[in-house]
Tab-separated table of C-alpha atoms in Angstrom:
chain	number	residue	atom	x	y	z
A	1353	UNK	CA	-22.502	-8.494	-14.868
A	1354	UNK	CA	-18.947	-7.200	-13.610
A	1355	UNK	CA	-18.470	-10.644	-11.549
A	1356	UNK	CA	-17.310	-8.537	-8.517
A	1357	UNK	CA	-18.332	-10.129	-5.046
A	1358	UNK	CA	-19.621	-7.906	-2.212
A	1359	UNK	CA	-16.884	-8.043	-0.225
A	1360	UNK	CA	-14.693	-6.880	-3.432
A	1361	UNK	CA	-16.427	-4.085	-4.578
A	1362	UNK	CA	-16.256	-3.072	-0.672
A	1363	UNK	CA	-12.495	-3.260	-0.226
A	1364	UNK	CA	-12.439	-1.670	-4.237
A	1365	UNK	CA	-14.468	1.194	-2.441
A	1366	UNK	CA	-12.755	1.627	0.800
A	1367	UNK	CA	-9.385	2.153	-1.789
A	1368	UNK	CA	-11.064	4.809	-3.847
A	1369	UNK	CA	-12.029	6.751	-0.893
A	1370	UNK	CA	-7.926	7.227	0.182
A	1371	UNK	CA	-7.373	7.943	-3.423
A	1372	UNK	CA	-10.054	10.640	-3.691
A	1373	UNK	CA	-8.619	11.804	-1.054
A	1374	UNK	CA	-5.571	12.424	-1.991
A	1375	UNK	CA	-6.342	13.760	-5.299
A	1376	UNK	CA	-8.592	16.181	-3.234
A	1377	UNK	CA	-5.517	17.453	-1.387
A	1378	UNK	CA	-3.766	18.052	-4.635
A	1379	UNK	CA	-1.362	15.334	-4.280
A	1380	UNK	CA	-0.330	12.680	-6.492
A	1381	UNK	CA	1.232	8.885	-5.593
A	1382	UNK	CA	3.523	8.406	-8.158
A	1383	UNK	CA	2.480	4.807	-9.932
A	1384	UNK	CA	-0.870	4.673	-9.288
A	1385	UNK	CA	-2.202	6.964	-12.338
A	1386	UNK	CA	-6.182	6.362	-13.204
A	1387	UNK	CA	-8.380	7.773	-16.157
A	1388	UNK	CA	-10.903	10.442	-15.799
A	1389	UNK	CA	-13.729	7.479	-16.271
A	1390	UNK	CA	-12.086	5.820	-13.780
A	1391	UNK	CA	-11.517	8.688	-11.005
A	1392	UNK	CA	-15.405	9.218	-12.135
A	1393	UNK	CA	-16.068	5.277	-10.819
A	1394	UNK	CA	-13.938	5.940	-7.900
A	1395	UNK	CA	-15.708	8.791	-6.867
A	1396	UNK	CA	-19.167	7.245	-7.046
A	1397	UNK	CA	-17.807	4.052	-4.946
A	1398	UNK	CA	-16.119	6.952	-2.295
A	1399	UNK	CA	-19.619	8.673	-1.576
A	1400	UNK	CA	-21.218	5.457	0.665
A	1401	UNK	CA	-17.888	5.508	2.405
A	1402	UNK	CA	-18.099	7.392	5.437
A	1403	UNK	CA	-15.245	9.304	7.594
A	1404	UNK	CA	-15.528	7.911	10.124
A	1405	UNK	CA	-16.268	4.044	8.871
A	1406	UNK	CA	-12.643	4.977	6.450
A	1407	UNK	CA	-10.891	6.028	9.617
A	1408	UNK	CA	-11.744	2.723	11.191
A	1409	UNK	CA	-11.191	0.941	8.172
A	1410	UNK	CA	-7.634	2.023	8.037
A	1411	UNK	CA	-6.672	1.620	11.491
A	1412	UNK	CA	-7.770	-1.693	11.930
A	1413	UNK	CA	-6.232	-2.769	8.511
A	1414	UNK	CA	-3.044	-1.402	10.052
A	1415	UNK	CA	-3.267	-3.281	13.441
A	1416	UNK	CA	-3.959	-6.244	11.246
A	1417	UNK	CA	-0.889	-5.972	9.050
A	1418	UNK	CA	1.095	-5.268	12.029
A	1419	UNK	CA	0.438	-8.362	13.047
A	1420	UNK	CA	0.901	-10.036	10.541
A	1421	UNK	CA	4.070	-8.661	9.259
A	1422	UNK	CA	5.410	-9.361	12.806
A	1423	UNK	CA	4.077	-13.120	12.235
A	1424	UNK	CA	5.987	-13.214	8.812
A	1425	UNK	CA	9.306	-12.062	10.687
A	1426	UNK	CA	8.907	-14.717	13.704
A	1427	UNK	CA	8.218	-17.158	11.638
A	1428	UNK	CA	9.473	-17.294	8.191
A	1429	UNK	CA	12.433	-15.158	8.467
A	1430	UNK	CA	14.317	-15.674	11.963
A	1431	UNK	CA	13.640	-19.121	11.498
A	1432	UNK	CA	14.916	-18.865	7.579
A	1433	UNK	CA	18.132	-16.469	8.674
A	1434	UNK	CA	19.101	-19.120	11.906
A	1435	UNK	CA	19.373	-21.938	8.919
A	1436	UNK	CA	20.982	-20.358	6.208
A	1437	UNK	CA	23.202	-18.144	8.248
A	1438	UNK	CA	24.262	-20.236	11.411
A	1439	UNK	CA	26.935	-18.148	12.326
A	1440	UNK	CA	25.921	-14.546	12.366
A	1441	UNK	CA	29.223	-12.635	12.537
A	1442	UNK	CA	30.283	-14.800	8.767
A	1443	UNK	CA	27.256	-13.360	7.259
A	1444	UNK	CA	27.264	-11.567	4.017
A	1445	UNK	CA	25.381	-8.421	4.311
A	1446	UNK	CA	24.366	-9.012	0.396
A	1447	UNK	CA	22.638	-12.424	1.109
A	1448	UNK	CA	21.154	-10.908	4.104
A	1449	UNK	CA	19.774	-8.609	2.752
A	1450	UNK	CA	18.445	-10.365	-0.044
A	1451	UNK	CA	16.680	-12.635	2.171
A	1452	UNK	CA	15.219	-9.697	3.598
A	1453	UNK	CA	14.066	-8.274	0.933
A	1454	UNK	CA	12.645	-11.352	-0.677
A	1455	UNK	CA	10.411	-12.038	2.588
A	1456	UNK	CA	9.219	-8.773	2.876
A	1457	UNK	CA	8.156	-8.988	-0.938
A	1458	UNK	CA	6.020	-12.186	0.452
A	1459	UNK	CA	4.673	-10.447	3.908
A	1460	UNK	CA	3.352	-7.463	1.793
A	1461	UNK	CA	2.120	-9.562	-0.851
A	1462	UNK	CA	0.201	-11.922	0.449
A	1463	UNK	CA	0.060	-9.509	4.636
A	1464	UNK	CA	-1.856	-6.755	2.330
A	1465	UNK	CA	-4.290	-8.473	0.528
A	1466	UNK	CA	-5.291	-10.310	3.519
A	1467	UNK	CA	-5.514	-7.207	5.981
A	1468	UNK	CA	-7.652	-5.753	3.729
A	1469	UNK	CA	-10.149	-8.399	3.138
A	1470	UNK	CA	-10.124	-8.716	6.854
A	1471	UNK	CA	-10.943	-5.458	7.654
A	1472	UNK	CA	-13.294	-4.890	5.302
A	1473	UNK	CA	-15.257	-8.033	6.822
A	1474	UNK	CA	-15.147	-6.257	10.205
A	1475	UNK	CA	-15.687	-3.219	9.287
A	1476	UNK	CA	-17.865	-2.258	6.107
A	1477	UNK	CA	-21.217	-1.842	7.649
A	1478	UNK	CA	-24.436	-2.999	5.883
A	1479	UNK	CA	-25.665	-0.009	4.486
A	1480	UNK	CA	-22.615	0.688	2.794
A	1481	UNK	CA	-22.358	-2.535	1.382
A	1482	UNK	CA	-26.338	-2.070	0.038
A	1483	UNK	CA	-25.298	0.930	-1.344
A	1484	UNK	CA	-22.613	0.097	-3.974
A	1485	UNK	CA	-23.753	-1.479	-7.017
A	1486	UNK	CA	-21.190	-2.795	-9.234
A	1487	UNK	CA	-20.478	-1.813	-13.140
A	1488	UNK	CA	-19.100	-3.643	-15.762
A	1489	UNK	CA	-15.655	-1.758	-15.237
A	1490	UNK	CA	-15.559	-2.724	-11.667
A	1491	UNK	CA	-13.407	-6.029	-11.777
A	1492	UNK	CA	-10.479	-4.367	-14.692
A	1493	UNK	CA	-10.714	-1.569	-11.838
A	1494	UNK	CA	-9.403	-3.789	-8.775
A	1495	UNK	CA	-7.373	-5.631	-11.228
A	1496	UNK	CA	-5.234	-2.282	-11.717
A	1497	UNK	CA	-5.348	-1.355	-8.352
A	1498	UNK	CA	-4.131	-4.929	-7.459
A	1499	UNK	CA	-1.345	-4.448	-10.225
A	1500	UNK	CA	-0.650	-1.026	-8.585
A	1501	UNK	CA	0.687	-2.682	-5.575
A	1502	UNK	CA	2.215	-5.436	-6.385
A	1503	UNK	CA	4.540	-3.216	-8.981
A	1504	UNK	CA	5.103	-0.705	-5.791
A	1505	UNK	CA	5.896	-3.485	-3.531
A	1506	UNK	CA	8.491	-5.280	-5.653
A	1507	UNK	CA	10.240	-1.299	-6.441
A	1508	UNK	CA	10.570	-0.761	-2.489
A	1509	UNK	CA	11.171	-4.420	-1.390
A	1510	UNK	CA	13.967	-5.033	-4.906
A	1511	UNK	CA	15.550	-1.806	-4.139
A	1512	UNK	CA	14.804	0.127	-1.205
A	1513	UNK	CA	15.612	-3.047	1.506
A	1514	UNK	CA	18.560	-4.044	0.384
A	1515	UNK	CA	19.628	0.191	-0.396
A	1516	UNK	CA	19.286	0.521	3.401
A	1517	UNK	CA	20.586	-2.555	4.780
A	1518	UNK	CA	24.150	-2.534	2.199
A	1519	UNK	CA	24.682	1.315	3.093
A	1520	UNK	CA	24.488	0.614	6.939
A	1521	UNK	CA	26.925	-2.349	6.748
A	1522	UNK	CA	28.952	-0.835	4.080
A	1523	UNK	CA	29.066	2.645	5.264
A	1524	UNK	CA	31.094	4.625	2.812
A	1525	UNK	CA	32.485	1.715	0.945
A	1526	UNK	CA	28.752	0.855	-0.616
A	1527	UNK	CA	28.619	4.819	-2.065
A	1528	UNK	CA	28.232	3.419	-6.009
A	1529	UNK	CA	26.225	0.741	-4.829
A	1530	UNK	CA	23.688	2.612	-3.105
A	1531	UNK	CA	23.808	5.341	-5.528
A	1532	UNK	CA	22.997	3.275	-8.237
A	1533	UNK	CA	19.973	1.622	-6.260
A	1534	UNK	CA	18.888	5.273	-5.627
A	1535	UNK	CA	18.954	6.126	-9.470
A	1536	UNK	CA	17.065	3.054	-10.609
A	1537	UNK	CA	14.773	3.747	-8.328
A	1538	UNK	CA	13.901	7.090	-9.567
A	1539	UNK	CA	14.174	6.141	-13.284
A	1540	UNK	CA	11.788	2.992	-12.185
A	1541	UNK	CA	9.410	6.065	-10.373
A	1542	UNK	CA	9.441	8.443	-13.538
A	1543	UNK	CA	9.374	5.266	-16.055
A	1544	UNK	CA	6.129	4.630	-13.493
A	1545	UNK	CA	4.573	7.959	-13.886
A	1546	UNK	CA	5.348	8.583	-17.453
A	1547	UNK	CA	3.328	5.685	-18.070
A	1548	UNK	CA	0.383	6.430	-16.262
A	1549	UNK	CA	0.493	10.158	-17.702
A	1550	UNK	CA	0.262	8.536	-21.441
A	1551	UNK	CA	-2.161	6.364	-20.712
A	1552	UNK	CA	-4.542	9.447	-18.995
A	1553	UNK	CA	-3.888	11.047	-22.552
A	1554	UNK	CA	-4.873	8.042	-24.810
A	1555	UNK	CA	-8.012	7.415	-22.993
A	1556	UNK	CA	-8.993	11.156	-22.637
């Protein structure tokens, strides 16, 4: 028994089919690396998944997130940036930013996983769903690709938000500062990569 649910092997499938995809295309996301069994798995799960159902399945996960993303920012961090920082103009653009970042971190984190199970609900037909039949190997699978994001996620919201927002309200000043943010970010990318290539060698 792989203890995956119906609605979990669904979104699991739904994922593979963007990741066949891409690997179709002859492109690569850097940090999400898989093993030939498991591009084999994610292959299998792609085939019920049609074009048309993915296309859906991706724009209304979108809309979705949208929404609530734009929730998160009306209601956890205006209201979160009005107490902490009553008066605007005494601000530090490091705290801000921080803030930012940290409730970004939060709206992806907990937005993604819940626009996905969402739209899969609404839109994974039946026959799709009768047509996947989970493996042992399913659940380590969405485990990975759950660890997959998350890692991502903390990489752009740590570095990438608060890179942005410090070289806008520094301007020249924040040169080192955003330089360094730029280089840990790529060393955090290759470190990322690197990984995933010598794990694709030890389990080939």
């Amino acid at each position: 028994m792989s203890g995956m649910t119906s609605g979990a092997l669904a979104r699991l499938a739904f994922w593979a089919k963007g990741m066949t995809a891409i690997r179709d295309g002859h492109m690569e996301w850097p940090g999400f690396s898989y093993t030939e069994v498991e591009w084999a798995r994610m292959t299998t799960l792609a085939k019920p998944v049609g074009s048309g159902t993915y296309q859906l399945f991706t724009l209304v996960n979108a809309a979705i997130f949208i929404a609530i993303a734009a929730l998160g920012m009306f209601c956890v961090f205006l209201p979160l940036a009005a107490l902490l920082f009553p008066v605007p103009a005494e601000t530090s653009a490091l705290k801000f930013s921080l803030l930012l970042a940290a409730c970004a971190f939060l709206i992806i984190g907990i937005g993604l996983p819940i626009s996905l199970r969402l739209s899969t609900t609404l839109v994974a037909p039946k026959a799709m769903r009768a047509a996947l039949v989970a493996l042992p190997g399913d659940q380590a699978l969405a485990a990975k690709v759950s660890w997959q994001i998350n890692r991502i996620t903390l990489v752009l919201c740590g570095l990438l938000v608060p890179g942005i927002l410090l070289f806008i309200a520094y301007d020249i000043e924040a040169g080192p500062i955003i330089t360094a943010l730029k280089w840990l970010a790529i060393a955090l990318m290759a470190v990322s990569v690197a990984i995933g290539g010598w794990q694709r060698r030890k389990q080939s």
